[in-house]
PDB file of C-alpha atoms in Angstrom:
ATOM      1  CA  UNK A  61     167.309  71.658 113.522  1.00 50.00           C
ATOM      2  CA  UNK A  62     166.281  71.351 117.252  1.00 54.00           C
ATOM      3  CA  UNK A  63     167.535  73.643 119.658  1.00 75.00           C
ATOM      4  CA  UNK A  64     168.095  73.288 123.224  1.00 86.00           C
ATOM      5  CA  UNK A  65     166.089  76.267 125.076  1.00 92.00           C
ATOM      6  CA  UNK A  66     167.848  77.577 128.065  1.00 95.00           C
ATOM      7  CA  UNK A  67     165.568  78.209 131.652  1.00 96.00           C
ATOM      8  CA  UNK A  68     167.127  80.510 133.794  1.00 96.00           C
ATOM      9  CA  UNK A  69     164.346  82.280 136.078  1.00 94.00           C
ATOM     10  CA  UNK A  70     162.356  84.756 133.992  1.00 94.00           C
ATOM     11  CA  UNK A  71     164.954  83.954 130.766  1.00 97.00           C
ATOM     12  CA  UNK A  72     164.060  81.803 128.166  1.00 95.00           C
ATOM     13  CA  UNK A  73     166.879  81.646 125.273  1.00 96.00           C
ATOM     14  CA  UNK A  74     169.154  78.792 123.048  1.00 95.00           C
ATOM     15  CA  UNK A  75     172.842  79.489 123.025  1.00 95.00           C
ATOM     16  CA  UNK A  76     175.074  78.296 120.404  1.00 95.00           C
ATOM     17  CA  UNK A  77     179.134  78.139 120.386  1.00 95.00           C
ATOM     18  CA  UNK A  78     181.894  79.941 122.105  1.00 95.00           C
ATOM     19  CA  UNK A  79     182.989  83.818 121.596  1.00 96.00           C
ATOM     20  CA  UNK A  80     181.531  87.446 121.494  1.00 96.00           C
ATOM     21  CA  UNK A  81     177.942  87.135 122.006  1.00 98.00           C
ATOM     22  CA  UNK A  82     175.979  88.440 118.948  1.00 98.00           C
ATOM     23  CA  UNK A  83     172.691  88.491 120.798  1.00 98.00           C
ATOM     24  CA  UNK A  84     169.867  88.516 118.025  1.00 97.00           C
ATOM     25  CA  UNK A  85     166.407  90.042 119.161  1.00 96.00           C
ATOM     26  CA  UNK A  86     163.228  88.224 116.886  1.00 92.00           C
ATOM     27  CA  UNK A  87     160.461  90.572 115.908  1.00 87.00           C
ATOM     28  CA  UNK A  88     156.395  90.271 116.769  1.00 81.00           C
ATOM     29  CA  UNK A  89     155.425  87.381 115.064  1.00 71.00           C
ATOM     30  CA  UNK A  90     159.254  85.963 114.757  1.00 67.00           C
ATOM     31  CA  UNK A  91     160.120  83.022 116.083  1.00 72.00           C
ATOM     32  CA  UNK A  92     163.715  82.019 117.281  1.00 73.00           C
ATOM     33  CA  UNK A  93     163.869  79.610 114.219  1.00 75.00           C
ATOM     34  CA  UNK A  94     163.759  82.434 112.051  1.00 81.00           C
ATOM     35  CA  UNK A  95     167.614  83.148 112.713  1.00 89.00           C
ATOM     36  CA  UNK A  96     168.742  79.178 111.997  1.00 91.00           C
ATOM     37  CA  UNK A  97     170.489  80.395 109.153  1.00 93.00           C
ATOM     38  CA  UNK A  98     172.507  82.669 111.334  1.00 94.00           C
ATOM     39  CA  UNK A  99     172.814  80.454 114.272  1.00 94.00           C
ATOM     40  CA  UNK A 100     174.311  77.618 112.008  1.00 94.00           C
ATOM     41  CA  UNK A 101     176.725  80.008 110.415  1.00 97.00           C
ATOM     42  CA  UNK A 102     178.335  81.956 112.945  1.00 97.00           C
ATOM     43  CA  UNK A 103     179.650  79.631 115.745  1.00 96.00           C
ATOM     44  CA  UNK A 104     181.994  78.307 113.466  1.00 96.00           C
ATOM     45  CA  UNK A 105     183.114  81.739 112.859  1.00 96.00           C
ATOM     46  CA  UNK A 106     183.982  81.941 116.372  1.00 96.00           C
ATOM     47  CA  UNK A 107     180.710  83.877 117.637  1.00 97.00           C
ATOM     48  CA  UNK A 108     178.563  82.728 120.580  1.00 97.00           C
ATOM     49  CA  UNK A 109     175.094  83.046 119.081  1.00 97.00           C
ATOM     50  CA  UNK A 110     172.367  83.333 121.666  1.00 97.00           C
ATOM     51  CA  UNK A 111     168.692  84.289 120.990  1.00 96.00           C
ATOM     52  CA  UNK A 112     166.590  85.268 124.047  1.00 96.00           C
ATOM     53  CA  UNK A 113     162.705  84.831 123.689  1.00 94.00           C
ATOM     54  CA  UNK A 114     161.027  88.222 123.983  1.00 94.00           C
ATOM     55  CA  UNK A 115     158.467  88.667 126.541  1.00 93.00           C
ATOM     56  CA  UNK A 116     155.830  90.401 124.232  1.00 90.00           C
ATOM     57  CA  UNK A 117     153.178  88.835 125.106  1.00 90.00           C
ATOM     58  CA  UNK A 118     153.828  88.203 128.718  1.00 90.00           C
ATOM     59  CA  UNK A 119     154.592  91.517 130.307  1.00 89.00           C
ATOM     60  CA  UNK A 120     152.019  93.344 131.954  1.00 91.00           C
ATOM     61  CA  UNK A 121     150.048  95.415 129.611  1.00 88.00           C
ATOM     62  CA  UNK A 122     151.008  98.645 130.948  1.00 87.00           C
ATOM     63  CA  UNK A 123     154.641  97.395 130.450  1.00 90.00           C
ATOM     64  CA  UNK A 124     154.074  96.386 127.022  1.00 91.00           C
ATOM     65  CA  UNK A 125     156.142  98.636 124.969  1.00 94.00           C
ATOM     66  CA  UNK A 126     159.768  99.137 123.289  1.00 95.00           C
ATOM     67  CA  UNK A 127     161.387 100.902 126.385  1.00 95.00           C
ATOM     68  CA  UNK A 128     160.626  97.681 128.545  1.00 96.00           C
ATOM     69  CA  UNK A 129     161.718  95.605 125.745  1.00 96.00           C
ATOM     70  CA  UNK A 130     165.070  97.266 125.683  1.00 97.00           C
ATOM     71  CA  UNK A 131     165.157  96.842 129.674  1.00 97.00           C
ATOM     72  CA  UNK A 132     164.303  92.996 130.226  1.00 97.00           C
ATOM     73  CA  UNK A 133     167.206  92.205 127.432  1.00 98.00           C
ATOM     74  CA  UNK A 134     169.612  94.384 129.666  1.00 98.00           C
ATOM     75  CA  UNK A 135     168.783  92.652 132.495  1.00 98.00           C
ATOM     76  CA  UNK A 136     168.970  89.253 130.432  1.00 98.00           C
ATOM     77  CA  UNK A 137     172.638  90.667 129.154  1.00 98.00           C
ATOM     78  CA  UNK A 138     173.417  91.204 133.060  1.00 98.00           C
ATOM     79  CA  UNK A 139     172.317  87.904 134.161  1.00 97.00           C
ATOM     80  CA  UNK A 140     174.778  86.419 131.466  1.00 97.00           C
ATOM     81  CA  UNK A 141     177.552  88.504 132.790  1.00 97.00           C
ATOM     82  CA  UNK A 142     177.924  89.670 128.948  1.00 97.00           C
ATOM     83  CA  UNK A 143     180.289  93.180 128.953  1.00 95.00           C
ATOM     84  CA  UNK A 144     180.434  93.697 125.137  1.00 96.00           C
ATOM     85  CA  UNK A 145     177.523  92.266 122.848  1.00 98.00           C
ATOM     86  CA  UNK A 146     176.948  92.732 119.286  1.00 98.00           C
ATOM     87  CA  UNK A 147     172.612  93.240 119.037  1.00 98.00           C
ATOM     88  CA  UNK A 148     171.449  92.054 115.919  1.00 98.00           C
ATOM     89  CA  UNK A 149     167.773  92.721 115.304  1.00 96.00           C
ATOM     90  CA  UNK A 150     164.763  92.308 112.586  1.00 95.00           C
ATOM     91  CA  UNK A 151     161.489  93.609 112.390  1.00 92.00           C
ATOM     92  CA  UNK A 152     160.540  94.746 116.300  1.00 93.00           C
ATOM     93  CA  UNK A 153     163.378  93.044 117.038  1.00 95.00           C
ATOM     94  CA  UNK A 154     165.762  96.026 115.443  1.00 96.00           C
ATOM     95  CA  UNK A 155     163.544  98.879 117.307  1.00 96.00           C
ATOM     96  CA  UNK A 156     164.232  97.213 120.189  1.00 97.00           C
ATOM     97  CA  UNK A 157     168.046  96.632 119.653  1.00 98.00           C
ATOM     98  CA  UNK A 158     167.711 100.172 118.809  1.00 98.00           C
ATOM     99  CA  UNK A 159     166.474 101.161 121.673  1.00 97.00           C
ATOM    100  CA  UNK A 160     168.631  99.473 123.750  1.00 98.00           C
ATOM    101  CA  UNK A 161     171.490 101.172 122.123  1.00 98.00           C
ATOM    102  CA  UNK A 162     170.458 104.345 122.718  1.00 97.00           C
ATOM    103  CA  UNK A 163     169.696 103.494 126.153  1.00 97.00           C
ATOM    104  CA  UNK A 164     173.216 101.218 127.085  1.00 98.00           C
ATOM    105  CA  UNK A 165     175.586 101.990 124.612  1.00 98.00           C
ATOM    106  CA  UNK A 166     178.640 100.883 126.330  1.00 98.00           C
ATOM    107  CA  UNK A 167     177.741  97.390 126.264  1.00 98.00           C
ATOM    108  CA  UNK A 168     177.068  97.075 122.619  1.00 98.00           C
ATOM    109  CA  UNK A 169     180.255  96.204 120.747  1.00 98.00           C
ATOM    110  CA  UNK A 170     178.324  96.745 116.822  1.00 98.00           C
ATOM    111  CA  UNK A 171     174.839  96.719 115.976  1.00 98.00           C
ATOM    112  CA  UNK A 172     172.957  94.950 113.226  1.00 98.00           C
ATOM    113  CA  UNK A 173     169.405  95.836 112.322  1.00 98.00           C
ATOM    114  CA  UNK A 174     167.658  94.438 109.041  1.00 96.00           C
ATOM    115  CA  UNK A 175     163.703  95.499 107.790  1.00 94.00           C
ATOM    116  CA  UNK A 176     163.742  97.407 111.460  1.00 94.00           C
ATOM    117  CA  UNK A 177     160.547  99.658 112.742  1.00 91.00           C
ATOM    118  CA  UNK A 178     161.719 102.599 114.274  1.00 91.00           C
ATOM    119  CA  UNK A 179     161.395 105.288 111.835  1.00 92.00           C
ATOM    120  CA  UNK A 180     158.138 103.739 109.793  1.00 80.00           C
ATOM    121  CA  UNK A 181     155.463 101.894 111.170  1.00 63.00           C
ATOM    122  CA  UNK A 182     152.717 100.923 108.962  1.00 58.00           C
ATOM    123  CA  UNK A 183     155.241  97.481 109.967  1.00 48.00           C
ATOM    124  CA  UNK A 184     153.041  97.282 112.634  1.00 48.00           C
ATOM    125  CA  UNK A 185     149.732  96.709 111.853  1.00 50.00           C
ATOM    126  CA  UNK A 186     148.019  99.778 109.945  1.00 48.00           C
ATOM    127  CA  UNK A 187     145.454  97.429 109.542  1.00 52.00           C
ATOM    128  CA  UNK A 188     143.703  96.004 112.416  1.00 53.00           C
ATOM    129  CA  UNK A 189     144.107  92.149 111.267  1.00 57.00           C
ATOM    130  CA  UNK A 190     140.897  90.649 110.282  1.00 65.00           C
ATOM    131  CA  UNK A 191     140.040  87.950 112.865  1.00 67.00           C
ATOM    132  CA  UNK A 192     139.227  84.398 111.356  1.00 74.00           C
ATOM    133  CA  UNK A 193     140.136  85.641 107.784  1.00 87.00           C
ATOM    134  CA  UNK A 194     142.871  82.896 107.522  1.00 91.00           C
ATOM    135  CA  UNK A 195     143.048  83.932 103.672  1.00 91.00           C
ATOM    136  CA  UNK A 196     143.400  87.650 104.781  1.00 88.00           C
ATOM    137  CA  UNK A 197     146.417  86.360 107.245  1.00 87.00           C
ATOM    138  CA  UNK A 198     147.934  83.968 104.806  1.00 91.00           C
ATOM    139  CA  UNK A 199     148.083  86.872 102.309  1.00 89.00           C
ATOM    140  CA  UNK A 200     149.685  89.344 105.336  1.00 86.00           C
ATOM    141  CA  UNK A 201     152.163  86.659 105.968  1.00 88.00           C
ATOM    142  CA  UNK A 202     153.360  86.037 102.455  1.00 91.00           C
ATOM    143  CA  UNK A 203     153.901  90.049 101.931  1.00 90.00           C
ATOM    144  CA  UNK A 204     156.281  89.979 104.589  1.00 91.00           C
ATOM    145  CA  UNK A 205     158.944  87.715 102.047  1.00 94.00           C
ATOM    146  CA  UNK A 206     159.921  88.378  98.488  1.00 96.00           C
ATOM    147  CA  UNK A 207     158.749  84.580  97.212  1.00 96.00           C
ATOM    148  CA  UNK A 208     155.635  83.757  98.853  1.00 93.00           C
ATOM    149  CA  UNK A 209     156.334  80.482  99.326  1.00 93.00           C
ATOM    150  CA  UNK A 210     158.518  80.864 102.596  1.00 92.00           C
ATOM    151  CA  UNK A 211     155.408  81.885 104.179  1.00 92.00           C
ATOM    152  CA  UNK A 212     154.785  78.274 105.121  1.00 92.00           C
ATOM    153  CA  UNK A 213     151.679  76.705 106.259  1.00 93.00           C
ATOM    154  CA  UNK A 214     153.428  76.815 109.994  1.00 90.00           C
ATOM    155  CA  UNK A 215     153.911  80.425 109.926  1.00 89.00           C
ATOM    156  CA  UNK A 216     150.597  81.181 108.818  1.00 91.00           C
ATOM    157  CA  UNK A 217     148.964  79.314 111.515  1.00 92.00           C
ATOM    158  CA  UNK A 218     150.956  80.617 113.943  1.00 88.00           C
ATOM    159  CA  UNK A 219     150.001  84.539 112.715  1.00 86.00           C
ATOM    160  CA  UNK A 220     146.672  83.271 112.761  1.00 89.00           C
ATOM    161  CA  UNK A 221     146.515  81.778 116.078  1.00 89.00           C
ATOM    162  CA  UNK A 222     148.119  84.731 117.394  1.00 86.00           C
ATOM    163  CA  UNK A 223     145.803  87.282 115.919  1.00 84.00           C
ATOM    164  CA  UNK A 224     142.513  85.347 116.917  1.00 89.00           C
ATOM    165  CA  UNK A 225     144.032  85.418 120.630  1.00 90.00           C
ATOM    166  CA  UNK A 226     142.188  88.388 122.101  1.00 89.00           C
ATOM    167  CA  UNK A 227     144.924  88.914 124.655  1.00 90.00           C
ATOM    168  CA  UNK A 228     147.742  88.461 122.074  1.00 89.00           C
ATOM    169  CA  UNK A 229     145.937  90.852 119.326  1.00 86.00           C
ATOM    170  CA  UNK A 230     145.318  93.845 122.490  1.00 89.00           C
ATOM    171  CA  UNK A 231     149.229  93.692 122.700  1.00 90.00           C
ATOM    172  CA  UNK A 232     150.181  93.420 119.506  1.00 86.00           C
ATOM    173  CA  UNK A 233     148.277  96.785 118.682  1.00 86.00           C
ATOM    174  CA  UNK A 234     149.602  98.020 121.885  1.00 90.00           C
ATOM    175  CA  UNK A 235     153.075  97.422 120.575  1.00 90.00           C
ATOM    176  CA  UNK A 236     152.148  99.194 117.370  1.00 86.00           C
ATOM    177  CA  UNK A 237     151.040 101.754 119.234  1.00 88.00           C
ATOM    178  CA  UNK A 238     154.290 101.844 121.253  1.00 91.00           C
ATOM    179  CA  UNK A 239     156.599 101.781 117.869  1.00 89.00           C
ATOM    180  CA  UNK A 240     155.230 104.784 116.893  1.00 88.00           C
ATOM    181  CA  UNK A 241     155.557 106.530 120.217  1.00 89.00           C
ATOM    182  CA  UNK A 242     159.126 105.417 120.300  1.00 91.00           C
ATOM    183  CA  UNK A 243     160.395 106.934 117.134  1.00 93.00           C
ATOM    184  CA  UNK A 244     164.156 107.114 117.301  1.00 95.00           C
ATOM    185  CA  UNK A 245     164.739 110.155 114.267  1.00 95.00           C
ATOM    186  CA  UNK A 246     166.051 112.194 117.009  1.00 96.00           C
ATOM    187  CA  UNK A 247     168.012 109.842 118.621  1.00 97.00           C
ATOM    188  CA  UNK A 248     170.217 108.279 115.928  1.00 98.00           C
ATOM    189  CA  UNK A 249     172.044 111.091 114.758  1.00 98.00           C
ATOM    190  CA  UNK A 250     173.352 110.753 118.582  1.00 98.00           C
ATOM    191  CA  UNK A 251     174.498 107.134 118.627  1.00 98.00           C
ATOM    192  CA  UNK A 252     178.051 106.463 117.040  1.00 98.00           C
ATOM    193  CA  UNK A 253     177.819 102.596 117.499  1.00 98.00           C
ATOM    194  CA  UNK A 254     179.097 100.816 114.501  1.00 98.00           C
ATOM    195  CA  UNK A 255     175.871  99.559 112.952  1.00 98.00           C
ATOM    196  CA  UNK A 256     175.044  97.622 109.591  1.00 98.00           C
ATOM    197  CA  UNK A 257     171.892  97.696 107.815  1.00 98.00           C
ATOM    198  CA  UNK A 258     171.200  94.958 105.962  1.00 98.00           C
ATOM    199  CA  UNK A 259     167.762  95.291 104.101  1.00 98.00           C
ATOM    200  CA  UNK A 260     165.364  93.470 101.238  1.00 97.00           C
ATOM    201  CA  UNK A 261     165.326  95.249  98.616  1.00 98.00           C
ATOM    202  CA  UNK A 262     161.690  94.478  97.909  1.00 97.00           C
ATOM    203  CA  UNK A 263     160.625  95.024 101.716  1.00 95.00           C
ATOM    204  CA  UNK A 264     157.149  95.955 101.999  1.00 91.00           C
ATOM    205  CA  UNK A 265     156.536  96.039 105.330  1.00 89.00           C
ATOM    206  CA  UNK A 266     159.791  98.737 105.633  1.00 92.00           C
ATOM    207  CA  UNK A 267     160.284  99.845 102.094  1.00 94.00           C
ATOM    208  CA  UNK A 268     163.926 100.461 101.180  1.00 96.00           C
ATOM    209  CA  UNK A 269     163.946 104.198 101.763  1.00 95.00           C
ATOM    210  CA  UNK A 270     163.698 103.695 105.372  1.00 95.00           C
ATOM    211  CA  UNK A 271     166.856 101.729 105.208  1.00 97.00           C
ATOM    212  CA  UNK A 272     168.307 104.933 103.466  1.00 97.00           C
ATOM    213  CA  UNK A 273     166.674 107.199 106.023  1.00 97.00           C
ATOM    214  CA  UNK A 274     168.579 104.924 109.042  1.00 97.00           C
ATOM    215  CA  UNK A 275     171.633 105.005 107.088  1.00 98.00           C
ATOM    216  CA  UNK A 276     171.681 108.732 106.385  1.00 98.00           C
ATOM    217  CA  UNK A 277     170.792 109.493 110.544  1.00 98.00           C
ATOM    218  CA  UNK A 278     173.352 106.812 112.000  1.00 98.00           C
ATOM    219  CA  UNK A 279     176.765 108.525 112.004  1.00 98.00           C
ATOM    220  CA  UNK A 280     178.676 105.292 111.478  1.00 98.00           C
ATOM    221  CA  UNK A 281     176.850 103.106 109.188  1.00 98.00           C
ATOM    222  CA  UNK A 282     176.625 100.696 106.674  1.00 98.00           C
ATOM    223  CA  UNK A 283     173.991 100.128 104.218  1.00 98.00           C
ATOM    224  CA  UNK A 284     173.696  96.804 102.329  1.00 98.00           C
ATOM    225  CA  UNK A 285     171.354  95.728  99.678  1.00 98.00           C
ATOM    226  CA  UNK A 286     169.838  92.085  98.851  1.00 98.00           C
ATOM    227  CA  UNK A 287     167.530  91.574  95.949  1.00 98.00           C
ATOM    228  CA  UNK A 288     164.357  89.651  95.358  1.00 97.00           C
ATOM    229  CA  UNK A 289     164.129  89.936  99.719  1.00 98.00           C
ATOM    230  CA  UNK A 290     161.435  90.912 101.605  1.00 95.00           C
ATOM    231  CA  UNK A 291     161.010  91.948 105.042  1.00 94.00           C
ATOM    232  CA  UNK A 292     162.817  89.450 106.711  1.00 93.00           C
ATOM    233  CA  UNK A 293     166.643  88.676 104.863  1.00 95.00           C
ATOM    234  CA  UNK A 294     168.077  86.718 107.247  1.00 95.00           C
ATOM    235  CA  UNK A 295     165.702  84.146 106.740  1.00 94.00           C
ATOM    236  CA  UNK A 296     164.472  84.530 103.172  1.00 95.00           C
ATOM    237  CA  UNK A 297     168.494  84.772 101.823  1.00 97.00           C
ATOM    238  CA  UNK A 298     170.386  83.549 104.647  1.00 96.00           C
ATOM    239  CA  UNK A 299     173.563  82.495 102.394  1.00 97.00           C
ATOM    240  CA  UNK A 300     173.195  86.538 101.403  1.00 98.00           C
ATOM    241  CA  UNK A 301     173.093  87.926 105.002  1.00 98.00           C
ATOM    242  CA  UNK A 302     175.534  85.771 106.407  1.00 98.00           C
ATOM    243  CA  UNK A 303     178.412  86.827 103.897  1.00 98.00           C
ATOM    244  CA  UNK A 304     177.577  90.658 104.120  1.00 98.00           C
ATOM    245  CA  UNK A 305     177.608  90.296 107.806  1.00 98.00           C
ATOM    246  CA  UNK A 306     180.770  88.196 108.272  1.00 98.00           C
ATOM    247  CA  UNK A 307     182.455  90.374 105.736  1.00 98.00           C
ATOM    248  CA  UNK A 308     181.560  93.751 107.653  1.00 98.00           C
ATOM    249  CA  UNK A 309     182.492  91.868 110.852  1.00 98.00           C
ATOM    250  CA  UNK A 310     185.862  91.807 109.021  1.00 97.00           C
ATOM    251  CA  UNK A 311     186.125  95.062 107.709  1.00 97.00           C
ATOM    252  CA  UNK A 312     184.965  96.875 110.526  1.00 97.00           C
ATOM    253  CA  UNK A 313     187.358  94.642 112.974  1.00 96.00           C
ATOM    254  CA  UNK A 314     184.499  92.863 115.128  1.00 95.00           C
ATOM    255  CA  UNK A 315     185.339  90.108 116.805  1.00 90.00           C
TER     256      UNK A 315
END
C-alpha cells in the first residue's frame, strides 16, 4: 500500500488516523514498510500511527550514534506538539526508543520494543559484511526472519546496496559500535514505563534470552512469545503482534 510521506523541514514521516500517537522507530536496514501490518491495524483501533524516517545515514558522523537518535525523535515529537506518545521500536529502532525513554520519560505514555539491541549486539554486525557477496547478504537477510522467504528479492538488494555504499557501511559499523557503547543494563532497572516485549521466538539476531534478560531488568513489563518468528515479528506475523499488542493496550489501559 502507498503511503503519503510527510516534509516538514528536517522531518520526513507518514501519518496514519486520529488518536494517541504510537510513534514506531524502524531499525538499520528497516524500512517504514516494514510496520504496514501495524499501520493498517491500528487506526481503526483509534491510534494515530506515525513512523518518522531515521536519520542514520544522514547525520554527521560524529553524531552518528543512539544518544542522537533518541534526540532528533524528541525534537520530531516537539515539532508535532505530541505530550504523551506510546514508542514502539524493532531492531535499532527499540535501542533507540529505549534510549529515549530513559532520557524523556514523561512523554512516553507505554513502550513497545520487539528483537531490540540494547543489551546484545552481535545484532549489529559482528561480522564486517562482505562487500559484493550478494549470496553472503542474501543469506544475512534471510537469518533475520523465521521462513526465509520474507527476505524478498527487494530487501536483499536494498541490504546490498546499502552495504556496498562506503559511506553507508562506515556508519553502519559506527552504529554498531555505538549500540554497544550504549548498553542500557544499568539503566532499565530505573525506568518504570509500562513496556511490552514482544519477541520471535526463533530470533537469531537477539536470541530469546535477551528478551528474558529485558523483561527480568524492566520493573513493569511484559514478555510475549511468537513462534516460528525471527528477528523482526511485526512484519514476519503481523496478525500475531497486532493481537498481543491491542490486547496489552487493553489490559494495561492504553489508550
Amino acid at each position: 500500500m502507498e503511503r503519503n510521506i510527510k516534509e516538514e523541514g528536517k522531518f520526513r514521516y507518514i501519518e496514519i488516523g486520529e488518536g494517541t500517537p504510537i510513534v514506531i522507530l524502524h531499525g538499520l536496514m528497516g524500512g517504514l514498510s516494514n510496520f504496514d501490518g501495524v499501520s493498517d491495524y491500528f487506526p481503526k483501533k483509534g491510534y494515530k500511527v506515525v513512523l518518522p524516517e531515521l536519520p542514520i545515514y544522514t547525520l554527521n558522523i560524529l553524531k552518528t550514534n543512539i544518544k542522537a537518535f533518541a534526540k532528533f525523535v524528541h525534537d520530531f515529537v516537539k515539532h508535532k506538539k505530541y505530550e504523551k506518545i506510546i514508542l514502539l521500536g524493532n531492531s535499532l529502532g527499540g535501542h533507540i526508543a529505549l534510549y529515549y525513554t530513559k532520557m524523556y520519560p514523561e512523554f512516553v505514555e507505554a513502550l513497545v520494543i520487539t528483537g531490540s539491541s540494547g543489551l546484545y549486539e552481535s545484532a549489529m554486525g559482528d561480522s564486517y559484511p562482505r562487500r559484493g557477496d550478494y549470496e553472503f547478504i542474501k543469506k544475512k537477510a534471510e537469518d533475520v526472519f523465521y521462513d526465509p522467504a520474507v527476505a524478498t528479492k527487494e530487501i536483499v538488494d536494498d541490504v546490498f546496496n546499502t552495504v556496498n555504499d562506503r559511506m553507508k557501511l562506515i556508519k553502519t559499523l559506527t552504529i554498531a559500535k555505538s549500540a554497544i557503547r550504549h548498553n542500557m543494563a544499568k539503566d532499565l532497572p530505573k525506568m518504570h514505563t509500562p513496556t511490552c516485549i514482544i519477541w520471535g521466538r526463533n530470533d537469531i539476531v537477539t536470541p530469546p534470552d535477551v528478551a528474558e534478560e529485558f523483561h527480568e531488568l524492566l520493573p513493569d513489563s511484559d514478555l510475549y512469545w511468537i513462534d516460528q518468528c525471527g528477528h523482526a515479528a511485526m512484519m514476519e506475523k503481523p496478525d500475531a503482534f497486532n493481537e498481543i499488542l491491542d490486547q496489552w493496550f487493553e489490559k494495561r489501559n492504553i489508550k
